Coordinates of C-alpha atoms and ligand atoms in Angstrom, one line a residue:
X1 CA -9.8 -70.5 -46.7
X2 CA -13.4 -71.2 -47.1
X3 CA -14.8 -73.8 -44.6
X4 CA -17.9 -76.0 -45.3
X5 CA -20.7 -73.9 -44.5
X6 CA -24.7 -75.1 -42.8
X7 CA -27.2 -72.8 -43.3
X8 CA -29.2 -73.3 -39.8
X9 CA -32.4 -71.6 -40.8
X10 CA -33.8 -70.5 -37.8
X11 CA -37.8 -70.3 -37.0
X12 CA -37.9 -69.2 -33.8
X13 CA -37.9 -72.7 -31.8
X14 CA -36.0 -72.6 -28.3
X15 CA -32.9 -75.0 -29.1
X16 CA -32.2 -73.4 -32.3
X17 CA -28.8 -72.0 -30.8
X18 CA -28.1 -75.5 -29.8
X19 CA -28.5 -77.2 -33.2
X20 CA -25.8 -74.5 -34.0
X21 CA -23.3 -75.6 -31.2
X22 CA -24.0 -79.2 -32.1
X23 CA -23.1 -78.7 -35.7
X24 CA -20.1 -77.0 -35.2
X25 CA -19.1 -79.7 -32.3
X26 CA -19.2 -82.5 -35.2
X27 CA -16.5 -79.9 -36.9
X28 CA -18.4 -78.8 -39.5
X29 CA -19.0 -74.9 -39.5
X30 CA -22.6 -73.4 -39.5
X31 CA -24.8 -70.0 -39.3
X32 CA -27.9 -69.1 -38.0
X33 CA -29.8 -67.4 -40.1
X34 CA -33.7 -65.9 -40.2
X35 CA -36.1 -68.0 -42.2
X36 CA -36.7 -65.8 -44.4
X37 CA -33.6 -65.9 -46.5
X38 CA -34.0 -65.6 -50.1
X39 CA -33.5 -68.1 -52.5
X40 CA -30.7 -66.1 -54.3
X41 CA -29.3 -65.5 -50.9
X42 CA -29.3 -68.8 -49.8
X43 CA -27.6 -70.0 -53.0
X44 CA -25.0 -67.3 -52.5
X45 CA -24.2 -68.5 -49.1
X46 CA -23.6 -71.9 -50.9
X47 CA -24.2 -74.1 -47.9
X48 CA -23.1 -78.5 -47.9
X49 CA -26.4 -78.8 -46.5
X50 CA -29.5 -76.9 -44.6
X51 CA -31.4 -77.7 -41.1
X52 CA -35.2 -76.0 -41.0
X53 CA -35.3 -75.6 -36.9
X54 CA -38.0 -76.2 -34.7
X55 CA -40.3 -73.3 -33.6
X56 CA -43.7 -72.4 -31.8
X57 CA -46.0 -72.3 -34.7
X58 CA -48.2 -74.4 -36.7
X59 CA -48.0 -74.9 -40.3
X60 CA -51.4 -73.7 -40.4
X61 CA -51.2 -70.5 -38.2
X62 CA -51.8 -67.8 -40.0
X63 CA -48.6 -65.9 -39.7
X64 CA -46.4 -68.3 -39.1
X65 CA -43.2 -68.6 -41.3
X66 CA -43.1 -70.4 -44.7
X67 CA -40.3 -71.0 -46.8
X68 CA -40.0 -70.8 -50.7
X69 CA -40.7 -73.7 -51.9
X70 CA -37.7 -73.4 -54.6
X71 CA -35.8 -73.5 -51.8
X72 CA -36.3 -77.4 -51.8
X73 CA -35.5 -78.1 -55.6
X74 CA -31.8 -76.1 -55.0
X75 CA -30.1 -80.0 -55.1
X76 CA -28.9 -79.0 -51.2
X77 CA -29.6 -81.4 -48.6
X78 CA -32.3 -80.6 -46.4
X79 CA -33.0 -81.6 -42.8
X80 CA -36.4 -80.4 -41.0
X81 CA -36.5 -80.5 -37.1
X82 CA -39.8 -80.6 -35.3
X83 CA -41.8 -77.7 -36.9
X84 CA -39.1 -77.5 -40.1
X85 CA -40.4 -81.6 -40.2
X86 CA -43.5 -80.3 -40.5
X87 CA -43.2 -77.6 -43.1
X88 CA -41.7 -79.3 -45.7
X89 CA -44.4 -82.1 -45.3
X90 CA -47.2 -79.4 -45.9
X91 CA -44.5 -77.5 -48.6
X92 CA -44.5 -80.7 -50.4
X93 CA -48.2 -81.8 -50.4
X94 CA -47.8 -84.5 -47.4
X95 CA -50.4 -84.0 -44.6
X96 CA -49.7 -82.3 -41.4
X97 CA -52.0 -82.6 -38.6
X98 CA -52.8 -81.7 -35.3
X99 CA -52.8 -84.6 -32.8
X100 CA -55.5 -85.2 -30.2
X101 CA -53.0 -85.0 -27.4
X102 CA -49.2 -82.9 -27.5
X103 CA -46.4 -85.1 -27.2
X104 CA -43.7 -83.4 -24.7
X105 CA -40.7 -85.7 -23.1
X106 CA -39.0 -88.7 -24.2
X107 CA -40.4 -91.6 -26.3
X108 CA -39.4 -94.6 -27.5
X109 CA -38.9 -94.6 -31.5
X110 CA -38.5 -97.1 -34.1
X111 CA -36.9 -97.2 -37.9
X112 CA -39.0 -99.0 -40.3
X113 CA -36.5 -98.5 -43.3
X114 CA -33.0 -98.3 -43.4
X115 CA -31.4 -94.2 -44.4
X116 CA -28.3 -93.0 -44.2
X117 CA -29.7 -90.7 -41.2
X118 CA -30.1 -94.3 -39.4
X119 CA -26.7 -95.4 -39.7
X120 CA -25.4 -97.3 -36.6
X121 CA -28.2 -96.4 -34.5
X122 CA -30.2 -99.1 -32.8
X123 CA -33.6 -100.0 -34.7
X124 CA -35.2 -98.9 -31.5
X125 CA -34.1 -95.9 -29.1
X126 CA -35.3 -93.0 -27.2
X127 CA -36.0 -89.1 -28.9
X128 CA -37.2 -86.3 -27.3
X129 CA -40.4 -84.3 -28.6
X130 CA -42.0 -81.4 -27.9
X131 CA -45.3 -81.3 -30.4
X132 CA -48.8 -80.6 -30.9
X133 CA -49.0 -80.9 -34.7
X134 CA -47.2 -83.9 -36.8
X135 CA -47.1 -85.2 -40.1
X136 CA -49.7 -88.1 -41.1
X137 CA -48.9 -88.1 -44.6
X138 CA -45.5 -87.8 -46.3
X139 CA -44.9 -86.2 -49.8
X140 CA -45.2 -88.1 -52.9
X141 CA -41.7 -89.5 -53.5
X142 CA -40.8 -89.9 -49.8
X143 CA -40.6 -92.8 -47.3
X144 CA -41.8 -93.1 -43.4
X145 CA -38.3 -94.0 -42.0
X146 CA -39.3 -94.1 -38.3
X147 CA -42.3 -94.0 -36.0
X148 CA -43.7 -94.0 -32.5
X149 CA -47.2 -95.5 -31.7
X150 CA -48.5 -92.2 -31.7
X151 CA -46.5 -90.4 -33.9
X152 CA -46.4 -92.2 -37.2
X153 CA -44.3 -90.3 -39.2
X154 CA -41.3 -89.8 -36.5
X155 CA -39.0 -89.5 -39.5
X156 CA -39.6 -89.8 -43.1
X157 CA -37.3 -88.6 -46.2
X158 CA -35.9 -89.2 -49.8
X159 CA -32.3 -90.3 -50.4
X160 CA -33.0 -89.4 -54.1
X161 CA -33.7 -85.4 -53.0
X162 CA -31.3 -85.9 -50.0
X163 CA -34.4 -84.1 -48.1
X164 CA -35.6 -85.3 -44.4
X165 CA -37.2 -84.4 -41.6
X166 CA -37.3 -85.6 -37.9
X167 CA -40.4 -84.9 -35.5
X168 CA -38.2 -85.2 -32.7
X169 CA -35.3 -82.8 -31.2
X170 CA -32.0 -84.6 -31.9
X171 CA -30.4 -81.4 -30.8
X172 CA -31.1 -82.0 -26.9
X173 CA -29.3 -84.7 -25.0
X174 CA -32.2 -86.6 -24.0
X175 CA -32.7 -87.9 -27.9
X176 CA -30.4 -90.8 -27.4
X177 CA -28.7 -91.0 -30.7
X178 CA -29.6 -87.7 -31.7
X179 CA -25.9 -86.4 -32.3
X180 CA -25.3 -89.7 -34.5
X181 CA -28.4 -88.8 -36.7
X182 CA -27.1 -85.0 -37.2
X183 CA -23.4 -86.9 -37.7
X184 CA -25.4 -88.9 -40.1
X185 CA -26.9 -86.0 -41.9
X186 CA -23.8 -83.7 -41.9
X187 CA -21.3 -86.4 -43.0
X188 CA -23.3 -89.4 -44.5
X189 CA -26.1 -87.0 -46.5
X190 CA -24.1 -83.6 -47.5
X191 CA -20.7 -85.0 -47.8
X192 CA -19.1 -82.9 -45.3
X193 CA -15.6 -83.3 -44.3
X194 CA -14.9 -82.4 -40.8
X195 CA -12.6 -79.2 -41.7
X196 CA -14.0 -77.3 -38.7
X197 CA -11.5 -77.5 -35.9
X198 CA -10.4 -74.8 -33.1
X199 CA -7.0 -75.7 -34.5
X200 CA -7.9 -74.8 -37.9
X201 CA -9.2 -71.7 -36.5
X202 CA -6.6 -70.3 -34.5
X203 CA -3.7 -71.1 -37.4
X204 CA -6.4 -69.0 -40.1
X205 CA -7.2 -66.3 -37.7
X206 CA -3.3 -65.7 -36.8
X207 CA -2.6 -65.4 -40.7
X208 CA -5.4 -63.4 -41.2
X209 CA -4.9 -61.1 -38.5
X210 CA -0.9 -60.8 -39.8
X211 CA -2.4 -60.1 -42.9
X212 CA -4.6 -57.1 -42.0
X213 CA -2.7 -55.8 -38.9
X214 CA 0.8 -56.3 -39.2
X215 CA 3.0 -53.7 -38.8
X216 CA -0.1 -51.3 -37.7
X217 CA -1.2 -50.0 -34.1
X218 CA -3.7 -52.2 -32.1
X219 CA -5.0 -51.7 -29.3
X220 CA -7.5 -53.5 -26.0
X221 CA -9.4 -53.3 -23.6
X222 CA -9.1 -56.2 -21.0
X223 CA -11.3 -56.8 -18.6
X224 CA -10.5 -60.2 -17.5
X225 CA -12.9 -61.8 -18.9
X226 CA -12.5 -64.8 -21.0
X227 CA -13.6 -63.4 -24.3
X228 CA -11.7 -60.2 -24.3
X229 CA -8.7 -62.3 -23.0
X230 CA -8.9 -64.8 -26.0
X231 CA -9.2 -62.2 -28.1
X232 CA -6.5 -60.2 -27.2
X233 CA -4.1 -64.0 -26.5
X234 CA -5.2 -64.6 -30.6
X235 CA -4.3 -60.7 -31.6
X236 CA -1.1 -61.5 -29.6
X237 CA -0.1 -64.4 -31.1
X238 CA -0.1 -62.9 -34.9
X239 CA 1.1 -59.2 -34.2
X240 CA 3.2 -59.3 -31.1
X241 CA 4.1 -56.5 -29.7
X242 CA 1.9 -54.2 -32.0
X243 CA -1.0 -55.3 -29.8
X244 CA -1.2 -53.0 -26.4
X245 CA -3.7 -54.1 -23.9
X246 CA -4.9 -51.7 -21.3
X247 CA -6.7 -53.2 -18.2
X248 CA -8.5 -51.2 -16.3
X249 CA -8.3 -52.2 -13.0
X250 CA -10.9 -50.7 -10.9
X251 CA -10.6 -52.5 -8.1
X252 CA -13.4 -55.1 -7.8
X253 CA -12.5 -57.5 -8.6
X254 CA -12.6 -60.7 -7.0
X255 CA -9.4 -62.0 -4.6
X256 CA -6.1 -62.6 -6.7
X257 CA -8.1 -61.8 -10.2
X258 CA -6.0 -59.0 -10.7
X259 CA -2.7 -60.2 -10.1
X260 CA -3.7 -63.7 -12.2
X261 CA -3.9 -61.4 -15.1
X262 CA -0.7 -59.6 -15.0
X263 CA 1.1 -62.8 -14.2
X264 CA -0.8 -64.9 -17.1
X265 CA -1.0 -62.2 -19.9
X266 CA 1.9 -60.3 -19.0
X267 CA 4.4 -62.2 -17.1
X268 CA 3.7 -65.7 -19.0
X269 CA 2.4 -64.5 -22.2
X270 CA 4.7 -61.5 -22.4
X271 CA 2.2 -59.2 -23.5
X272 CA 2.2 -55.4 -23.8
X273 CA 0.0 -55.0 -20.8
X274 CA -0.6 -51.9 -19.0
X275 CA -2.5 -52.1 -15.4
X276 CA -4.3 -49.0 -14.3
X277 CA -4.9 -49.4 -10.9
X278 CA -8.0 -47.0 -10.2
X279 CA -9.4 -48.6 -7.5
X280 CA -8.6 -45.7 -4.7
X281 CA -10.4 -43.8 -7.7
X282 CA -13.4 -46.1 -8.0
X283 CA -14.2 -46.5 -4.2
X284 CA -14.4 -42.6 -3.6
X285 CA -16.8 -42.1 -6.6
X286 CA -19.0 -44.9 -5.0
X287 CA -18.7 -43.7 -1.3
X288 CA -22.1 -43.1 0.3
X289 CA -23.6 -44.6 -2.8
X290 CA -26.5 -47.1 -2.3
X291 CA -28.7 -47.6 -5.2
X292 CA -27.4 -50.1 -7.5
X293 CA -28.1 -48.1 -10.9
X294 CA -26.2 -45.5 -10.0
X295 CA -23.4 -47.6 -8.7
X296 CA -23.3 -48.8 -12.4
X297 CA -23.8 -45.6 -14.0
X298 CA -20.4 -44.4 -11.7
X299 CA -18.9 -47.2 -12.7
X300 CA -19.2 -47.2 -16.2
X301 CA -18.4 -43.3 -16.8
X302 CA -15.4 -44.0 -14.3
X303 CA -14.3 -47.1 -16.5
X304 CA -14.5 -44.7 -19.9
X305 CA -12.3 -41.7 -18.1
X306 CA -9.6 -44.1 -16.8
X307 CA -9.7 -46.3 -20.2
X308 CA -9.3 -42.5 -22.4
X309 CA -6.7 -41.2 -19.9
X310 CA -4.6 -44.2 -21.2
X311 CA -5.7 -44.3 -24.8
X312 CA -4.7 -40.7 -25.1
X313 CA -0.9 -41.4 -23.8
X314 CA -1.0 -44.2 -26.4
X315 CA -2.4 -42.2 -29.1
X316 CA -3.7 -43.0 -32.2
X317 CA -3.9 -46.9 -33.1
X318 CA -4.8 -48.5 -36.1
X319 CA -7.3 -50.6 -34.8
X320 CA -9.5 -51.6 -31.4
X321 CA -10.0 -55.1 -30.3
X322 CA -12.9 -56.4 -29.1
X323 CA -14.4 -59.8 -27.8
X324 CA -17.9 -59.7 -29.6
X325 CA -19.1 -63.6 -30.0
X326 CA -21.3 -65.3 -32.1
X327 CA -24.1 -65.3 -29.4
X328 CA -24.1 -61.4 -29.3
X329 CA -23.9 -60.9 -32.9
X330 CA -27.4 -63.1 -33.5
X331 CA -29.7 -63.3 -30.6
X332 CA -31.4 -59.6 -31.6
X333 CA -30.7 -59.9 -35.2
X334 CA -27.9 -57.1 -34.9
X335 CA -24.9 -56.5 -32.8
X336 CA -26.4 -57.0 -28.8
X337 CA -22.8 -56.4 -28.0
X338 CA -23.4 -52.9 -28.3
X339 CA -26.4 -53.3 -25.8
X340 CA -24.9 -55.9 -23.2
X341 CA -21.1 -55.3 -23.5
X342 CA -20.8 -52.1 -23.9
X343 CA -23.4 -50.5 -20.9
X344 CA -21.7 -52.7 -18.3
X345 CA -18.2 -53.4 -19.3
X346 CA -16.5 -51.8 -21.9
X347 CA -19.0 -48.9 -22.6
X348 CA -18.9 -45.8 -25.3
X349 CA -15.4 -47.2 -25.8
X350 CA -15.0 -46.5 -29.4
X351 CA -15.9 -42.9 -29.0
X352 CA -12.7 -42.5 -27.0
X353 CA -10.2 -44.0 -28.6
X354 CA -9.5 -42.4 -31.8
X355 CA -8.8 -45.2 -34.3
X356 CA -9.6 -47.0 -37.6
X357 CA -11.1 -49.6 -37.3
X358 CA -12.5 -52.2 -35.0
X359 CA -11.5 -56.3 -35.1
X360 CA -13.6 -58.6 -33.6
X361 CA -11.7 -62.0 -33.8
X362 CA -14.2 -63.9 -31.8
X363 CA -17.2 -63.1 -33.9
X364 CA -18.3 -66.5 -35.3
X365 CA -17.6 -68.6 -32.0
X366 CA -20.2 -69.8 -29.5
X367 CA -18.7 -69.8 -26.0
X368 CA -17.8 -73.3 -25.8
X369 CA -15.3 -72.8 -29.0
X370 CA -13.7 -69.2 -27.1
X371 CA -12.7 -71.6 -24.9
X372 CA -11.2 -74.3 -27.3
X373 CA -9.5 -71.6 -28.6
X374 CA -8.7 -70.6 -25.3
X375 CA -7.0 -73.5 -24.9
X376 CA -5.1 -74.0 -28.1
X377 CA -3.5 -70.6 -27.2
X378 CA -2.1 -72.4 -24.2
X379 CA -4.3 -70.1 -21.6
X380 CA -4.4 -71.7 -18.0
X381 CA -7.9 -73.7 -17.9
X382 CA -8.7 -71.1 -14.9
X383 CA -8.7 -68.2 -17.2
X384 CA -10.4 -69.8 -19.9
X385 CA -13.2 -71.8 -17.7
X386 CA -13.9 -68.4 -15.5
X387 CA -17.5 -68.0 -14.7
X388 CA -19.2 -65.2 -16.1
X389 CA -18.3 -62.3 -14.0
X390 CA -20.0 -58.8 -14.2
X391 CA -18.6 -56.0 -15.7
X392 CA -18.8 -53.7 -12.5
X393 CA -17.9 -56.2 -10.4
X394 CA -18.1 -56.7 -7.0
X395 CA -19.8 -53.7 -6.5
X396 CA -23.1 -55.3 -7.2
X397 CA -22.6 -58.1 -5.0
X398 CA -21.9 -55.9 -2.3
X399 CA -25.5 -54.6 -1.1
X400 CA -25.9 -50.7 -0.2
X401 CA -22.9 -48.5 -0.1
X402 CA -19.6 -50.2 -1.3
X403 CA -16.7 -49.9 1.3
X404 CA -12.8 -50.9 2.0
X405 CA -14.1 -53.2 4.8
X406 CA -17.1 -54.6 3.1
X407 CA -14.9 -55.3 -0.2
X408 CA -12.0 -57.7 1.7
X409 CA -15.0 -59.2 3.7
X410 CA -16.9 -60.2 0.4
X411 CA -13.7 -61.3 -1.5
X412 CA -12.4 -63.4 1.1
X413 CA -16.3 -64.9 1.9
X414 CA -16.0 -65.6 -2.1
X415 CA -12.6 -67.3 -2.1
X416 CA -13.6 -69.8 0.2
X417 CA -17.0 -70.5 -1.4
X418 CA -14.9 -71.2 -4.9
X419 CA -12.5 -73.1 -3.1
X420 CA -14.8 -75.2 -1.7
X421 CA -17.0 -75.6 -4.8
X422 CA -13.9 -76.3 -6.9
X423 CA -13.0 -79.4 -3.7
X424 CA -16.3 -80.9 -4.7
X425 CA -15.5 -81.1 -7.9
X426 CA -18.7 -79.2 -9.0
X427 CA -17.0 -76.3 -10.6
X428 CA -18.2 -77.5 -14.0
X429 CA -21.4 -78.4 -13.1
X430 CA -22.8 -75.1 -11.7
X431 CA -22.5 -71.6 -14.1
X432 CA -22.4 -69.6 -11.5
X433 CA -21.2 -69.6 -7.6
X434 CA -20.5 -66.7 -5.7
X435 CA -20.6 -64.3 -2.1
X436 CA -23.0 -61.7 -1.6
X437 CA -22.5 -59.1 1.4
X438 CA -25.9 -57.8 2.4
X439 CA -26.7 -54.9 4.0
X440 CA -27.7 -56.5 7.2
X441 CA -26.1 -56.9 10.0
X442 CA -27.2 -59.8 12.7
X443 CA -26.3 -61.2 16.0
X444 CA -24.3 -64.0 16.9
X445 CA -22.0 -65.4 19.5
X446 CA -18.5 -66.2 18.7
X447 CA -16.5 -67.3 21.7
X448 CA -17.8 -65.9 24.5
X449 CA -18.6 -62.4 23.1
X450 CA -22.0 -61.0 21.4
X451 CA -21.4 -60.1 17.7
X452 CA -23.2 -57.7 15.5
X453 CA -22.0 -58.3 11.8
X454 CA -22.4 -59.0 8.3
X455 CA -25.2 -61.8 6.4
X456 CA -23.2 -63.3 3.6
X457 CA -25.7 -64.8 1.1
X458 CA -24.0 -67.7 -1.1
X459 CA -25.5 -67.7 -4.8
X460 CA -25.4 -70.6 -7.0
X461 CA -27.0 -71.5 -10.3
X462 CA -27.1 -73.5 -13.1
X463 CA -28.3 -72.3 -16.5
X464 CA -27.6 -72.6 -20.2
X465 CA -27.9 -68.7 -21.2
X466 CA -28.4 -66.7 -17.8
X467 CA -31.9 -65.7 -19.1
X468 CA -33.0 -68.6 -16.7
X469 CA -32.1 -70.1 -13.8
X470 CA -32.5 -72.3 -11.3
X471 CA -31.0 -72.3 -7.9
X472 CA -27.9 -74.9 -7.7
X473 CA -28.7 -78.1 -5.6
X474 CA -25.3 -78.0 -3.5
X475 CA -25.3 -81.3 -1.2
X476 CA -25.5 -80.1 2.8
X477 CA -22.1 -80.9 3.6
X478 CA -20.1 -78.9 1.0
X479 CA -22.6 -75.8 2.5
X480 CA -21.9 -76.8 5.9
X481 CA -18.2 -77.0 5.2
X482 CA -18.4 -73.4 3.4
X483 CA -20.5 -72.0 6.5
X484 CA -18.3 -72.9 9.0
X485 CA -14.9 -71.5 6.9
X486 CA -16.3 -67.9 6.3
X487 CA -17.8 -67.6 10.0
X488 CA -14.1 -68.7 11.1
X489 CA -11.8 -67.0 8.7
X490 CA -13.1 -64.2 7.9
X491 CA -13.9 -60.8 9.9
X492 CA -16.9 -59.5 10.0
X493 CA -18.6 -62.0 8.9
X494 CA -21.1 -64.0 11.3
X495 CA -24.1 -65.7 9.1
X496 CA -24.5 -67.3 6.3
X497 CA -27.5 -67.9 4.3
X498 CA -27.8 -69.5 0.9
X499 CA -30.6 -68.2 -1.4
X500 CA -32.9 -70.7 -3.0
X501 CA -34.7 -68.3 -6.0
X502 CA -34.9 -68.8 -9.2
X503 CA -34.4 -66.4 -12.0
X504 CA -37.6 -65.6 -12.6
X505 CA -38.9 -64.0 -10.3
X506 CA -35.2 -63.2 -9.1
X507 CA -31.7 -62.3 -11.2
X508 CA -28.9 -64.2 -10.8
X509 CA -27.1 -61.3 -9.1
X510 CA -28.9 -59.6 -6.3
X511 CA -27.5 -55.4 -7.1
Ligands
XMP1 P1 -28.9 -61.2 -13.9 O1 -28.5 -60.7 -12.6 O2 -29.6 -60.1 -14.7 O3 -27.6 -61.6 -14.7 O4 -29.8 -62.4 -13.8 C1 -27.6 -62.3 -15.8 C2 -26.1 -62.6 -16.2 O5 -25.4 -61.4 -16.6 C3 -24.3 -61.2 -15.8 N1 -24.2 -59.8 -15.6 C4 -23.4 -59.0 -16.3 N2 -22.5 -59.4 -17.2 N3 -21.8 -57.2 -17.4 C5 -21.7 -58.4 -17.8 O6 -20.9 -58.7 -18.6 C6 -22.7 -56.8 -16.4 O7 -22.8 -55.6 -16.1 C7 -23.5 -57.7 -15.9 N4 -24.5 -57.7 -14.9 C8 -24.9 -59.0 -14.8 C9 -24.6 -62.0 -14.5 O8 -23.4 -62.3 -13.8 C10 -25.3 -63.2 -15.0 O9 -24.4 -64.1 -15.5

């Protein structure tokens, strides 16, 4: 079945991804696509409606993007976000200007005429902007909806062309009733009907996967992760036992991760699971090994002789399952799956697994919906809300050479940090929280006796997309409470320190 379809057309502003999410939260299913989509192409893709998104540029800039102006005169509804407000002002003969001063941070907007986009929100309310330029003049044939004192055309449109454009970001949370204006647009201007729901997507998926793999061989890689474990839960649920999942165990993962999988996907689920426990394997490649690149090169090479050793008992299959989402398919333009994915996790893959095809289930989902999905497949909310976790594991949060004794140290150091992090009831609220083990050793006194052991770092931070971060403002008393567990219960193990970086100049792991 065909959803409802937005055409987000993207122009390079930082929230663009977010419009995206916010779309497909109000249930109506969208892409992101370049700006520069022809018209044929865009009448092809036969979109309800189209958003313009913000971006850095000026209307005037000399190579900054323009659209086809036909692209207005298609009869689709059209809504213009900050720079997109701005271009179809200037596309349209209204009068776009730079102001004497940029406008960053919340203001306090009014409507001057009534829209559909202004539908049960207040006459007056908050918006967020972030601009230099604006529009001072609107098109012939279009009204000033809304303004600020110094913004003056905050949103202007025509019901007649079902064509408007808002200054501010109603995207980001700070613009009050932001979500009710893009409600307002998706459902009040284009006519959408809400037929974007994970429910709807897991019922189409499992009869479309029957459909193409029914009766054939498939086969995946599990890592433990929460995309290649919805992916392989969804494969599950429409071909049964055709579906054989291979997890490559390598032993670093983090206390009881191992076992949570066998008991979730194969015990509960009743999946064709096979475990290969390499971790023996793993730790004598690494011993003596100290430099974090080549920890992940061994790694990674390991990972692909373990993974073909199993493929090749298997055999041939049909098909390879993967966990590709929406966010690696369109942040370079092309697959950055290939890139991230496969060096650290699931690497070179394909080339050793002789088979067909590969089925990427997950491919039009943002995060957020893997885990709706998640969800509706009746996965435990621990599998499906799992921090991001790297591919080689533990072995970069373990600083110089990995060994037996520095492993249990770090996973037990960890346990009791996520423990305590989950008491607080923070676990939603930070995207990442874990141990490090460094590669220094310290004094202390424990009892009576002198001890010469380990610095456990703690690393917490929140982000929205792990390019950025900043470090996680955990109140004293949950650190305190985490200090004094890990100096008690755990060996080894006499100071802790909790780094306060940011990424940049830092990473979120330390390697
Ligand atoms: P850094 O340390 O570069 O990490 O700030 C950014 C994000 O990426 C995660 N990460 C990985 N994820 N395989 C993955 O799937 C990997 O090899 C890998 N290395 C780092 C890291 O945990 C953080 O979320």
């Amino acid at each position: 079945m065909q959803h409802q379809r937005v055409l987000v057309l993207d122009f390079g502003g930082q929230y663009n991804q977010l419009i995206a999410r916010r779309v497909r939260d109000l249930k109506v299913y969208c892409d992101l696509k370049p700006c520069d989509m022809s018209v044929e192409e865009i009448k092809a893709y036969d979109p309800i409606g189209i958003i313009f998104t913000g971006g850095p540029n000026s209307v005037y800039d000399e190579r900054s993007p323009h659209i086809d102006p036909a692209v207005l005169s298609l009869g689709i509804p059209v809504l213009g976000i900050c720079y997109g407000c701005q271009l179809i002002a200037y596309t349209l003969g209204g009068k776009v200007e730079h102001a004497a001063m940029s406008e960053y941070g919340k203001r306090e907007f009014s409507f001057v005429k009534d829209s559909p986009l202004s539908a049960g929100i207040p006459q007056t309310s908050i918006c967020w902007m972030s601009h230099t330029d604006h529009v001072t003049a609107v098109p012939d044939g279009f009204d000033v909806l809304a303004s600020t004192p110094t913004c003056p055309v905050t949103v202007y449109g025509s019901a007649r062309k079902r064509i408007y454009g808002v200054q501010f970001h109603p995207e980001v949370v700070h613009s009050e009733y932001g979500n009710k204006l893009l409600e307002n647009f998706l459902y009040g201007v284009c006519g959408a009907q809400g037929d974007w729901t994970m429910g709807n997507f897991v019922a189409e998926q499992v009869t479309r996967l029957k459909e193409k793999l029914g009766g054939k061989k498939v086969l995946c890689a599990m890592s433990g992760g929460v995309d290649s474990a919805v992916a392989a839960t969804l494969v599950h649920r429409a071909v049964g036992d055709d579906l054989i999942c291979v997890f490559v165990d390598h032993g670093l993962l983090r206390k009881g991760e191992s076992e949570e999988v066998m008991s979730v996907f194969k015990d509960k689920l009743g999946m064709n699971l096979i475990r290969a426990d390499a971790g023996e394997r793993f730790l004598s490649k690494l011993a003596g090994v100290s430099d974090p690149e080549q920890k992940r090169k061994i790694i990674g090479a390991e990972f692909i002789k373990v993974f073909e050793a199993e493929a090749k008992k298997i055999g041939a299959v049909d098909f390879l399952v993967q966990g590709t989402i929406y966010p690696d398919v369109i942040e370079s333009g092309k697959d950055k799956s290939a890139v991230i994915k496969s060096h650290h996790n699931v690497g070179g893959l394909p080339s050793v697994v002789d088979f067909k095809e590969i089925v990427e289930p997950l491919r039009d989902l943002f995060k957020d919906e893997v885990r709706r999905v998640g969800t509706e497949l009746g996965l435990p909310e621990r599998v499906v809300q799992r921090q991001p976790f790297p591919g080689p594991g533990l072995a970069i949060r373990i600083m110089g050479e990995v060994t037996r004794e520095k492993l249990e140290t770090l996973r037990d150091a960890d346990y009791i940090f996520r423990e305590e992090i989950a008491k607080a009831g923070l676990v939603g609220k930070i995207w990442q929280y874990f141990a490090v083990i460094t590669n220094s050793k310290t004094v202390g006194v424990q009892g009576d006796f002198r001890t010469y052991e380990n610095v456990i770092a703690l690393r917490a931070v929140t982000s929205v997309d792990a390019m950025t971060a900043d470090w996680a403002r955990i109140p004293y008393d949950v650190l305190e409470k985490v200090s004094n567990r890990i100096t008690n219960e755990v060996p080894h193990a006499n100071r802790i320190v909790y780094d306060i970086t940011s990424k940049p100049p830092a990473t979120i792991e330390w390697e």
